[in-house]
Amino acid sequence: MKTLWIILALFFPQQEEWLHKAEQAKPVLYHTRYVPVRMVEPVQDTAAFQGWRYEESDLTPQHIYQRPLAPGQSFTFDFGRHMVGYLSFSTQTLRRCQDAPIRLRLFMGELPAEMNTPLDPWGAWLSRAWMQDEVINITEVDQVITLPRRMAGRYLKVEVLGASKDFDCALNKVSFDAVSSAAEEVVPEPDGLSPAGHAIYRVGIETLRECMQTVYEDGPKRDRRLWAGDLYLESLANRYSFRNMDLTRRCLYLFAALAADDGTIVSNIFEQPYPHPQDSSYMLTYCLLWNSTLKEYLIDTQDFETARDLWPVAKRQVEDALSYVGSNGLFDIHKRDVWIFFDWRDGLDIATPMQCATIFALEETYELAKMLGVESEVKHYPLMAKKMRKTALRTMYDTQRGVMVSGPDKQISILAQTWAVKSKVLTPKQGRKAITAALAMPDALMPGTPYGTHYLIEAMLLCDMKDEARNYLMTYWGGMIQRGADTFWEAYDPKDDYLSPYDFFPVNSACHAWSCTPVYFMQKYPDVFR
Ligand code: RAM
């Protein structure tokens, strides 16, 4: 722990104390043991998601446990559900005694295509090592082996790379020790969901459960860390399901404790070997969403002690955002080098969404200040929000077409409309018109992730587009289920099964926290989704 404080200059004097508070709120992990339910065979099928599906094999795990391992064999276990944790198995001598090591390639994965697409040469700009394949050499048989790497997935492929002809040995007792800090759901499922709605809700719950570890992870396969934007959405869904409010508090404190030396929140944090931020991972949109997370946490828990403790951090994030805003009320995205993220869709112009996200943060943080009785410290926020709204309407609203446009090319994206609604730049009536018009334009830029789509559903609900919100959610998240999802995916475009933010779809995360928010919507608006 000491090293951390040597390398970090502290902007807030309480940062060390905040880290202790975060560590004290670290949850215990619950363990559940799973065994494979069947063996499966891959089938290449252009009609299947990403071109592959699994069919049940004639063999069962019991058959595999009696069959000698021989070079060239390959077989796949299906655990029947997504899990996060540790893989164990043993080997059992069937004939004579071990005279050579056995070499296996063990590959754990989330989706059929991930398991069956050749991974090398590696095509993604993220590390090849995210793929959960391990080559192991078993020098001593007849004992239990547990892989040290925590893995996430449903399928386990075993390939036999080397085995001696002079003795027979079989795999045995494959099992998985699954971990999560989410215990039982505290809030019952909403009444009256349709079968399709029920399926979406259940998959949302499983997605959240798998990502709730000792922090809210983004994806337990990848990136296995705490991101501030993911935290916001996960904490909203948690509020209506597991209600593990200590986990939210822990994550809020972690970000505050690890704030950069200018007081800005980092976008993501690693827990091991000790809590530390990713260097230079400043991302303004996520800084501001941290404020909303704190506000929602306070509303939900009435934990004024934590909110008062962390208030200076919230104030600092808005101060920082305002340093980009000129006297004309315009957020200048070129003022400093900054990562502004709304979605992984290539080519998204962020000028208008960012103008609106800043207004939203001013509103949210002012609300928080009012709850804490400190609004006099930030009395300029409402005026600034008003000015920025006026500027947005004047320079970013195409009155003829009734939509928000963004950037020099006047790009029309769904997210520009969405954030204009969220920030009340557009009235609900204007918002309805803008969203409807943009969705009807074939060249309007769509979000490429459930993260971006979450904000679209939210904007629809804010504009009283109840039927549209229900239909969109049911079609979009339901589309993943129809394509075989048992947890919701990081990236999803109904028109492009191979979409990947990383240039190679197998590294996409197929259990991604920011995609779990049907849980939140269905609980918060039961009448809409019933
Ligand atoms: C992805 C992460 C995470 C997201 C960032 C911006 O790499 O998985 O979910 O918050 O990008």
Coordinates of C-alpha atoms and ligand atoms in Angstrom, one line a residue:
M1 CA 0.0 0.0 0.0
K2 CA 2.8 2.4 0.9
T3 CA 4.2 2.5 -2.7
L4 CA 0.9 3.9 -3.9
W5 CA 1.2 7.0 -1.7
I6 CA 4.8 7.6 -2.7
I7 CA 3.9 7.7 -6.4
L8 CA 0.7 9.7 -6.0
A9 CA 0.6 13.4 -5.2
L10 CA -2.7 13.9 -3.3
F11 CA -5.1 16.6 -4.4
F12 CA -7.5 15.9 -1.6
P13 CA -6.0 15.5 1.8
Q14 CA -8.4 12.7 2.7
Q15 CA -7.4 10.4 -0.2
E16 CA -5.6 7.9 2.0
E17 CA -8.5 7.7 4.5
W18 CA -10.9 7.2 1.5
L19 CA -8.8 4.3 0.4
H20 CA -9.2 2.7 3.8
K21 CA -13.0 3.2 3.7
A22 CA -13.0 1.6 0.3
E23 CA -11.1 -1.4 1.5
Q24 CA -13.3 -1.8 4.5
A25 CA -16.3 -2.1 2.3
K26 CA -14.7 -4.8 0.2
P27 CA -17.3 -7.5 -0.1
V28 CA -16.9 -11.3 0.4
L29 CA -17.3 -13.5 -2.6
Y30 CA -19.9 -16.2 -2.6
H31 CA -18.9 -19.5 -4.2
T32 CA -21.0 -21.9 -6.2
R33 CA -19.7 -25.1 -7.7
Y34 CA -20.9 -26.1 -11.2
V35 CA -20.2 -29.2 -13.4
P36 CA -20.6 -29.5 -17.1
V37 CA -24.1 -30.5 -18.2
R38 CA -23.3 -31.8 -21.6
M39 CA -20.7 -32.2 -24.4
V40 CA -21.3 -30.1 -27.5
E41 CA -20.1 -30.2 -31.1
P42 CA -19.4 -27.0 -33.1
V43 CA -21.5 -26.5 -36.2
Q44 CA -20.5 -23.8 -38.8
D45 CA -23.8 -22.2 -39.8
T46 CA -24.2 -18.9 -41.6
A47 CA -27.6 -18.4 -39.9
A48 CA -26.0 -18.6 -36.5
F49 CA -24.6 -15.6 -34.6
Q50 CA -21.1 -14.9 -35.9
G51 CA -21.4 -18.1 -38.0
W52 CA -21.1 -20.8 -35.3
R53 CA -23.4 -22.7 -33.0
Y54 CA -23.2 -25.7 -30.8
E55 CA -25.2 -28.9 -31.0
E56 CA -25.5 -31.5 -28.2
S57 CA -23.0 -34.3 -28.7
D58 CA -23.9 -38.0 -28.4
L59 CA -21.2 -38.3 -25.8
T60 CA -21.7 -37.1 -22.2
P61 CA -19.1 -35.9 -19.8
Q62 CA -19.1 -39.4 -18.3
H63 CA -18.0 -40.9 -21.6
I64 CA -15.1 -38.4 -21.7
Y65 CA -14.1 -39.4 -18.2
Q66 CA -13.7 -43.0 -19.3
R67 CA -11.9 -42.4 -22.6
P68 CA -8.0 -42.4 -22.8
L69 CA -6.6 -39.0 -23.8
A70 CA -4.9 -39.3 -27.2
P71 CA -3.1 -36.6 -29.3
G72 CA -5.3 -34.8 -31.7
Q73 CA -8.5 -35.2 -29.7
S74 CA -10.6 -32.2 -29.1
F75 CA -13.9 -32.0 -27.1
T76 CA -16.0 -29.3 -25.6
F77 CA -17.8 -29.2 -22.3
D78 CA -20.9 -27.0 -21.9
F79 CA -21.6 -25.9 -18.3
G80 CA -25.0 -24.6 -19.4
R81 CA -24.5 -21.2 -18.0
H82 CA -22.1 -18.3 -17.9
M83 CA -19.7 -18.4 -14.9
V84 CA -16.8 -16.4 -13.4
G85 CA -14.2 -18.2 -11.4
Y86 CA -11.8 -21.1 -11.3
L87 CA -11.6 -24.2 -13.4
S88 CA -10.6 -27.5 -11.8
F89 CA -10.3 -31.1 -13.1
S90 CA -8.4 -34.2 -12.3
T91 CA -6.8 -37.0 -14.4
Q92 CA -7.1 -40.6 -13.7
T93 CA -4.8 -43.4 -14.8
L94 CA -6.7 -46.1 -16.7
R95 CA -3.9 -48.4 -17.8
R96 CA -0.3 -48.9 -16.7
C97 CA 1.5 -45.9 -15.2
Q98 CA 2.5 -42.4 -16.3
D99 CA 5.7 -42.4 -18.3
A100 CA 5.5 -38.9 -19.9
P101 CA 3.7 -35.6 -19.3
I102 CA 0.4 -34.9 -20.9
R103 CA 0.0 -31.7 -22.7
L104 CA -3.4 -30.0 -23.0
R105 CA -4.7 -26.8 -24.4
L106 CA -7.6 -25.7 -22.3
F107 CA -9.8 -22.9 -23.8
M108 CA -12.6 -21.3 -21.8
G109 CA -14.9 -19.0 -23.6
E110 CA -18.3 -17.3 -23.7
L111 CA -19.6 -17.8 -27.2
P112 CA -19.5 -20.5 -29.9
A113 CA -17.8 -18.3 -32.5
E114 CA -15.2 -17.1 -30.0
M115 CA -14.3 -20.8 -29.4
N116 CA -14.1 -21.8 -33.0
T117 CA -12.6 -18.9 -34.9
P118 CA -8.9 -19.2 -35.5
L119 CA -7.3 -16.7 -33.1
D120 CA -3.9 -16.6 -34.7
P121 CA -2.6 -14.5 -36.4
W122 CA -4.1 -12.2 -33.9
G123 CA -6.2 -9.4 -35.4
A124 CA -7.3 -7.2 -32.5
W125 CA -5.6 -4.1 -31.2
L126 CA -6.0 -5.4 -27.7
S127 CA -3.8 -8.1 -26.3
R128 CA -4.0 -11.7 -27.5
A129 CA -3.6 -12.7 -23.9
W130 CA -7.2 -11.7 -23.1
M131 CA -8.3 -15.0 -24.7
Q132 CA -8.6 -17.6 -22.1
D133 CA -6.6 -20.4 -23.6
E134 CA -3.8 -22.1 -21.6
V135 CA -1.4 -24.8 -22.5
I136 CA -0.6 -27.0 -19.5
N137 CA 1.8 -29.9 -19.1
I138 CA 0.6 -32.4 -16.5
T139 CA 3.6 -34.1 -15.0
E140 CA 1.7 -35.8 -12.2
V141 CA -1.6 -37.5 -12.9
D142 CA -4.3 -38.7 -10.5
Q143 CA -4.6 -35.4 -8.7
V144 CA -6.8 -32.3 -8.8
I145 CA -5.5 -29.3 -10.9
T146 CA -6.9 -25.9 -10.5
L147 CA -5.9 -23.2 -13.0
P148 CA -4.7 -20.1 -11.3
R149 CA -6.3 -17.7 -13.8
R150 CA -9.8 -16.6 -13.0
M151 CA -11.9 -17.2 -16.1
A152 CA -15.3 -16.3 -17.5
G153 CA -17.4 -18.3 -19.8
R154 CA -19.7 -21.2 -20.4
Y155 CA -17.7 -23.5 -22.7
L156 CA -14.5 -25.4 -22.1
K157 CA -12.6 -26.8 -25.1
V158 CA -9.9 -29.4 -24.4
E159 CA -7.4 -30.2 -27.1
V160 CA -4.9 -33.0 -26.4
L161 CA -1.5 -31.8 -27.7
G162 CA 0.6 -34.6 -26.4
A163 CA 0.1 -38.0 -24.6
S164 CA 2.1 -41.1 -24.3
K165 CA 1.1 -44.4 -26.0
D166 CA 2.5 -46.4 -23.1
F167 CA -0.2 -45.5 -20.6
D168 CA -3.9 -44.5 -20.6
C169 CA -5.2 -41.6 -18.7
A170 CA -8.5 -39.8 -18.8
L171 CA -9.8 -36.5 -17.8
N172 CA -12.0 -36.5 -14.8
K173 CA -14.2 -34.4 -12.4
V174 CA -14.3 -31.2 -14.4
S175 CA -15.8 -28.5 -12.2
F176 CA -16.0 -24.8 -11.8
D177 CA -15.9 -22.7 -8.6
A178 CA -18.0 -19.7 -9.6
V179 CA -17.6 -16.5 -7.6
S180 CA -19.7 -13.3 -7.3
S181 CA -20.3 -10.8 -4.6
A182 CA -24.0 -10.7 -5.5
A183 CA -25.9 -13.0 -3.2
E184 CA -29.6 -13.6 -3.6
E185 CA -31.7 -10.9 -5.3
V186 CA -33.3 -8.8 -2.7
V187 CA -35.9 -7.2 -4.9
P188 CA -38.3 -9.6 -6.5
E189 CA -38.7 -9.6 -10.3
P190 CA -41.4 -7.2 -11.4
D191 CA -44.9 -8.7 -11.8
G192 CA -46.5 -9.2 -15.1
L193 CA -43.6 -9.4 -17.5
S194 CA -44.3 -11.2 -20.8
P195 CA -42.2 -14.5 -21.4
A196 CA -39.9 -12.4 -23.6
G197 CA -39.6 -9.7 -21.0
H198 CA -39.0 -12.3 -18.3
A199 CA -36.1 -13.8 -20.4
I200 CA -34.5 -10.3 -20.9
Y201 CA -34.9 -9.6 -17.2
R202 CA -33.2 -12.9 -16.2
V203 CA -30.3 -12.4 -18.6
G204 CA -29.9 -8.9 -17.2
I205 CA -29.7 -10.2 -13.7
E206 CA -27.1 -12.9 -14.7
T207 CA -25.0 -10.2 -16.5
L208 CA -25.0 -8.0 -13.4
R209 CA -24.3 -10.9 -11.0
E210 CA -21.3 -12.1 -13.0
C211 CA -19.8 -8.5 -13.1
M212 CA -20.3 -8.0 -9.4
Q213 CA -17.0 -9.1 -7.9
T214 CA -15.0 -7.2 -5.4
V215 CA -15.7 -4.1 -7.5
Y216 CA -18.3 -3.7 -10.3
E217 CA -16.2 -5.0 -13.2
D218 CA -16.9 -4.0 -16.7
G219 CA -16.6 -7.5 -18.1
P220 CA -15.2 -10.5 -16.2
K221 CA -13.5 -11.9 -19.3
R222 CA -12.2 -8.4 -20.4
D223 CA -11.3 -5.8 -19.1
R224 CA -11.8 -7.1 -15.6
R225 CA -11.7 -3.7 -13.9
L226 CA -13.7 -0.9 -12.5
W227 CA -14.7 1.8 -15.1
A228 CA -16.6 4.8 -13.9
G229 CA -19.2 4.8 -16.7
D230 CA -19.9 1.1 -16.2
L231 CA -20.2 1.7 -12.4
Y232 CA -23.0 4.3 -13.1
L233 CA -25.2 1.8 -14.9
E234 CA -24.3 -1.2 -12.8
S235 CA -25.2 0.7 -9.6
L236 CA -28.5 1.7 -11.1
A237 CA -29.4 -1.9 -11.8
N238 CA -28.0 -3.1 -8.5
R239 CA -30.3 -0.7 -6.7
Y240 CA -33.3 -2.5 -8.1
S241 CA -32.0 -6.0 -7.7
F242 CA -29.2 -7.1 -5.3
R243 CA -29.1 -3.9 -3.4
N244 CA -25.5 -4.3 -2.4
M245 CA -25.1 -0.7 -1.6
D246 CA -21.7 -1.2 0.1
L247 CA -20.3 -2.2 -3.2
T248 CA -21.4 1.1 -4.7
R249 CA -19.9 3.0 -1.8
R250 CA -16.6 1.1 -2.1
C251 CA -16.4 1.9 -5.8
L252 CA -17.2 5.6 -5.2
Y253 CA -14.5 5.8 -2.6
L254 CA -12.0 4.0 -4.8
F255 CA -12.3 6.6 -7.5
A256 CA -12.1 9.4 -5.0
A257 CA -9.1 7.9 -3.3
L258 CA -7.3 7.4 -6.6
A259 CA -8.1 10.7 -8.2
A260 CA -5.3 12.2 -10.2
D261 CA -3.1 15.0 -8.9
D262 CA -5.4 17.6 -10.3
G263 CA -8.4 16.1 -8.5
T264 CA -10.0 14.6 -11.6
I265 CA -11.3 11.1 -11.4
V266 CA -9.5 8.5 -13.5
S267 CA -11.7 6.5 -15.9
N268 CA -10.6 3.1 -14.6
I269 CA -9.1 1.3 -11.7
F270 CA -7.3 -2.0 -11.1
E271 CA -7.5 -3.7 -7.7
Q272 CA -4.5 -5.9 -7.9
P273 CA -1.8 -6.1 -6.5
Y274 CA -3.1 -3.0 -4.7
P275 CA -5.8 -0.5 -5.9
H276 CA -4.3 1.8 -8.5
P277 CA -5.5 3.8 -11.5
Q278 CA -4.6 3.2 -15.1
D279 CA -2.1 5.9 -15.8
S280 CA -3.3 8.9 -17.8
S281 CA -6.8 7.4 -18.2
Y282 CA -8.6 10.7 -17.9
M283 CA -12.0 10.6 -19.6
L284 CA -14.2 13.5 -19.0
T285 CA -17.5 11.9 -19.6
Y286 CA -16.9 9.3 -17.0
C287 CA -15.6 11.9 -14.4
L288 CA -19.0 13.5 -14.7
L289 CA -21.0 10.3 -14.5
W290 CA -19.2 9.6 -11.2
N291 CA -21.1 12.6 -9.8
S292 CA -24.4 11.1 -11.0
T293 CA -23.5 7.8 -9.4
L294 CA -22.9 9.7 -6.1
K295 CA -26.2 11.5 -6.4
E296 CA -28.2 8.4 -7.1
Y297 CA -26.4 6.6 -4.2
L298 CA -27.4 9.4 -1.8
I299 CA -31.0 9.4 -3.0
D300 CA -31.2 5.7 -2.5
T301 CA -29.3 5.2 0.8
Q302 CA -29.6 8.6 2.5
D303 CA -26.0 8.0 3.4
F304 CA -25.2 11.7 3.9
E305 CA -21.9 10.9 5.6
T306 CA -20.4 9.4 2.5
A307 CA -21.9 12.1 0.2
R308 CA -20.6 14.9 2.4
D309 CA -17.2 13.2 2.5
L310 CA -17.1 13.0 -1.3
W311 CA -18.8 16.3 -2.2
P312 CA -15.4 18.1 -2.9
V313 CA -14.6 15.5 -5.5
A314 CA -17.9 16.0 -7.3
K315 CA -17.4 19.8 -7.3
R316 CA -13.9 19.3 -8.7
Q317 CA -15.2 17.3 -11.7
V318 CA -17.6 20.0 -12.8
E319 CA -15.0 22.7 -12.3
D320 CA -12.7 20.8 -14.6
A321 CA -15.5 20.4 -17.2
L322 CA -16.2 24.1 -17.1
S323 CA -12.6 24.9 -17.9
Y324 CA -13.4 23.8 -21.5
V325 CA -16.4 26.1 -21.7
G326 CA -15.9 29.5 -23.3
S327 CA -17.7 32.7 -22.5
N328 CA -20.1 31.9 -25.3
G329 CA -21.3 28.9 -23.4
L330 CA -19.8 26.4 -25.8
F331 CA -17.9 23.4 -24.7
D332 CA -14.6 23.4 -26.7
I333 CA -13.6 19.8 -27.4
H334 CA -10.2 21.0 -28.8
K335 CA -9.2 23.0 -25.8
R336 CA -7.1 20.2 -24.2
D337 CA -6.3 16.6 -25.0
V338 CA -9.2 14.7 -23.6
W339 CA -10.9 11.4 -24.1
I340 CA -14.6 11.9 -24.5
F341 CA -16.5 8.6 -24.8
F342 CA -20.2 8.1 -25.5
D343 CA -20.2 4.8 -27.4
W344 CA -17.8 2.6 -29.4
R345 CA -19.5 3.5 -32.7
D346 CA -16.8 4.6 -35.2
G347 CA -17.1 8.2 -36.4
L348 CA -19.4 9.5 -33.7
D349 CA -19.1 13.2 -33.5
I350 CA -19.0 14.1 -29.8
A351 CA -19.3 17.9 -29.9
T352 CA -23.1 18.0 -29.3
P353 CA -23.3 15.1 -26.9
M354 CA -20.5 16.7 -24.8
Q355 CA -22.1 20.1 -24.7
C356 CA -25.2 18.3 -23.4
A357 CA -23.4 16.0 -21.0
T358 CA -21.8 19.0 -19.3
I359 CA -25.2 20.6 -18.9
F360 CA -26.5 17.3 -17.4
A361 CA -23.6 17.2 -15.0
L362 CA -24.3 20.8 -13.9
E363 CA -27.9 19.9 -13.2
E364 CA -27.1 16.6 -11.4
T365 CA -24.3 18.1 -9.3
Y366 CA -26.5 21.1 -8.4
E367 CA -29.2 18.6 -7.2
L368 CA -26.6 16.9 -5.1
A369 CA -25.5 20.2 -3.6
K370 CA -29.1 21.0 -2.7
M371 CA -29.5 17.7 -1.0
L372 CA -26.4 18.4 1.0
G373 CA -27.3 22.0 1.7
V374 CA -24.2 23.4 0.0
E375 CA -25.8 24.9 -3.1
S376 CA -24.3 28.3 -2.2
E377 CA -20.9 26.9 -3.1
V378 CA -22.1 26.2 -6.7
K379 CA -24.7 28.9 -7.3
H380 CA -23.3 29.7 -10.7
Y381 CA -24.2 26.2 -12.0
P382 CA -27.9 26.9 -12.9
L383 CA -27.0 30.0 -14.8
M384 CA -24.2 28.3 -16.6
A385 CA -26.5 25.4 -17.6
K386 CA -29.0 27.9 -18.9
K387 CA -26.4 29.7 -21.0
M388 CA -25.1 26.4 -22.4
R389 CA -28.6 25.3 -23.3
K390 CA -29.2 28.5 -25.2
T391 CA -25.9 28.1 -27.0
A392 CA -26.8 24.4 -27.9
L393 CA -30.2 25.4 -29.2
R394 CA -28.7 28.2 -31.2
T395 CA -25.8 26.4 -32.8
M396 CA -26.6 22.7 -32.7
Y397 CA -30.4 22.4 -33.4
D398 CA -31.6 22.1 -36.9
T399 CA -35.0 23.8 -36.5
Q400 CA -36.2 22.8 -39.9
R401 CA -35.6 19.1 -39.5
G402 CA -36.2 19.2 -35.7
V403 CA -33.0 17.3 -34.8
M404 CA -29.7 18.0 -33.1
V405 CA -26.7 18.1 -35.3
S406 CA -23.0 17.7 -34.2
G407 CA -19.7 19.0 -35.4
P408 CA -18.6 20.7 -38.7
D409 CA -20.3 18.1 -40.8
K410 CA -23.6 18.5 -38.9
Q411 CA -23.7 14.8 -38.1
I412 CA -27.0 13.4 -37.1
S413 CA -26.6 10.7 -34.5
I414 CA -29.0 9.1 -32.1
L415 CA -26.8 10.0 -29.2
A416 CA -26.9 13.7 -30.0
Q417 CA -30.7 13.5 -29.6
T418 CA -30.5 11.4 -26.6
W419 CA -28.1 13.6 -24.6
A420 CA -30.0 16.7 -25.7
V421 CA -33.1 15.2 -24.0
K422 CA -31.2 14.1 -20.9
S423 CA -29.8 17.6 -20.4
K424 CA -33.2 19.3 -21.2
V425 CA -31.7 21.2 -24.1
L426 CA -34.8 19.9 -25.9
T427 CA -38.2 19.9 -24.3
P428 CA -39.9 16.5 -24.2
K429 CA -42.0 17.5 -27.2
Q430 CA -39.0 18.5 -29.2
G431 CA -37.1 15.5 -28.0
R432 CA -39.9 13.2 -29.2
K433 CA -39.8 14.8 -32.6
A434 CA -35.9 14.6 -32.7
I435 CA -35.7 11.0 -31.7
T436 CA -38.5 9.9 -34.0
A437 CA -37.0 11.9 -36.9
A438 CA -33.4 10.6 -36.3
L439 CA -34.5 7.0 -36.0
A440 CA -36.3 7.3 -39.3
M441 CA -33.2 8.6 -41.1
P442 CA -31.4 5.7 -42.7
D443 CA -28.0 7.5 -42.4
A444 CA -28.4 8.6 -38.8
L445 CA -25.5 7.2 -36.7
M446 CA -26.8 4.5 -34.4
P447 CA -25.1 3.5 -31.1
G448 CA -23.1 0.3 -31.4
T449 CA -23.3 -0.8 -27.8
P450 CA -26.0 -1.5 -25.2
Y451 CA -24.3 1.3 -23.2
G452 CA -25.2 4.0 -25.8
T453 CA -28.6 2.3 -26.3
H454 CA -29.3 2.6 -22.6
Y455 CA -29.3 6.4 -22.9
L456 CA -31.6 6.2 -25.9
I457 CA -34.2 4.2 -23.9
E458 CA -33.8 6.6 -21.0
A459 CA -34.4 9.6 -23.3
M460 CA -37.5 7.9 -24.8
L461 CA -38.9 7.5 -21.3
L462 CA -38.1 11.1 -20.5
C463 CA -40.1 12.2 -23.5
D464 CA -43.0 9.9 -22.7
M465 CA -42.3 7.6 -25.6
K466 CA -43.4 4.6 -23.6
D467 CA -44.4 2.3 -26.4
E468 CA -41.3 3.1 -28.4
A469 CA -39.1 2.6 -25.3
R470 CA -40.7 -0.8 -24.6
N471 CA -40.5 -1.9 -28.3
Y472 CA -36.9 -0.8 -28.7
L473 CA -35.7 -2.5 -25.5
M474 CA -37.6 -5.7 -26.3
T475 CA -36.2 -5.8 -29.8
Y476 CA -32.7 -4.8 -29.1
W477 CA -32.0 -6.8 -25.9
G478 CA -34.3 -9.5 -27.1
G479 CA -32.3 -9.7 -30.3
M480 CA -29.3 -10.8 -28.3
I481 CA -31.3 -13.5 -26.6
Q482 CA -32.5 -14.8 -30.0
R483 CA -28.9 -15.0 -31.1
G484 CA -28.1 -17.1 -28.1
A485 CA -27.1 -14.7 -25.3
D486 CA -27.2 -16.0 -21.8
T487 CA -25.5 -12.8 -20.6
F488 CA -25.7 -9.5 -22.5
W489 CA -22.8 -8.4 -24.7
E490 CA -20.5 -5.4 -24.7
A491 CA -21.2 -4.5 -28.3
Y492 CA -24.3 -5.3 -30.3
D493 CA -25.6 -4.1 -33.6
P494 CA -28.6 -6.0 -34.9
K495 CA -27.3 -5.4 -38.4
D496 CA -23.7 -6.5 -37.9
D497 CA -23.0 -9.7 -35.9
Y498 CA -19.2 -9.1 -36.3
L499 CA -19.1 -5.6 -34.9
S500 CA -16.1 -5.2 -32.6
P501 CA -14.6 -2.0 -31.1
Y502 CA -11.2 -3.9 -31.2
D503 CA -11.2 -5.0 -34.8
F504 CA -11.6 -8.7 -34.0
F505 CA -14.9 -9.9 -32.5
P506 CA -13.6 -12.9 -30.4
V507 CA -12.1 -10.5 -27.9
N508 CA -15.4 -8.7 -27.3
S509 CA -16.8 -9.3 -23.9
A510 CA -20.0 -11.3 -24.0
C511 CA -20.9 -10.6 -20.4
H512 CA -20.7 -6.9 -20.0
A513 CA -22.0 -4.9 -17.1
W514 CA -23.1 -1.8 -19.0
S515 CA -25.6 -4.1 -20.9
C516 CA -27.5 -5.2 -17.8
T517 CA -29.9 -2.2 -17.5
P518 CA -33.1 -3.8 -18.6
V519 CA -33.2 -4.8 -14.9
Y520 CA -33.2 -1.1 -14.0
F521 CA -35.8 -0.1 -16.6
M522 CA -38.2 -2.9 -15.9
Q523 CA -38.1 -2.3 -12.2
K524 CA -38.3 1.5 -12.4
Y525 CA -41.0 1.6 -15.0
P526 CA -43.1 -1.5 -14.4
D527 CA -46.1 -0.1 -16.2
V528 CA -44.1 0.5 -19.3
F529 CA -42.6 -3.0 -19.5
R530 CA -45.4 -5.1 -18.2
Ligands
RAM1 C1 -14.2 -0.8 -22.8 C2 -14.5 -1.3 -21.4 C3 -15.5 -0.6 -20.6 C4 -15.7 0.8 -21.1 C5 -14.5 1.4 -21.8 C6 -14.7 2.8 -22.3 O1 -12.9 -1.2 -23.1 O2 -14.8 -2.7 -21.5 O3 -16.7 -1.2 -20.5 O4 -16.1 1.6 -20.1 O5 -14.2 0.6 -22.9

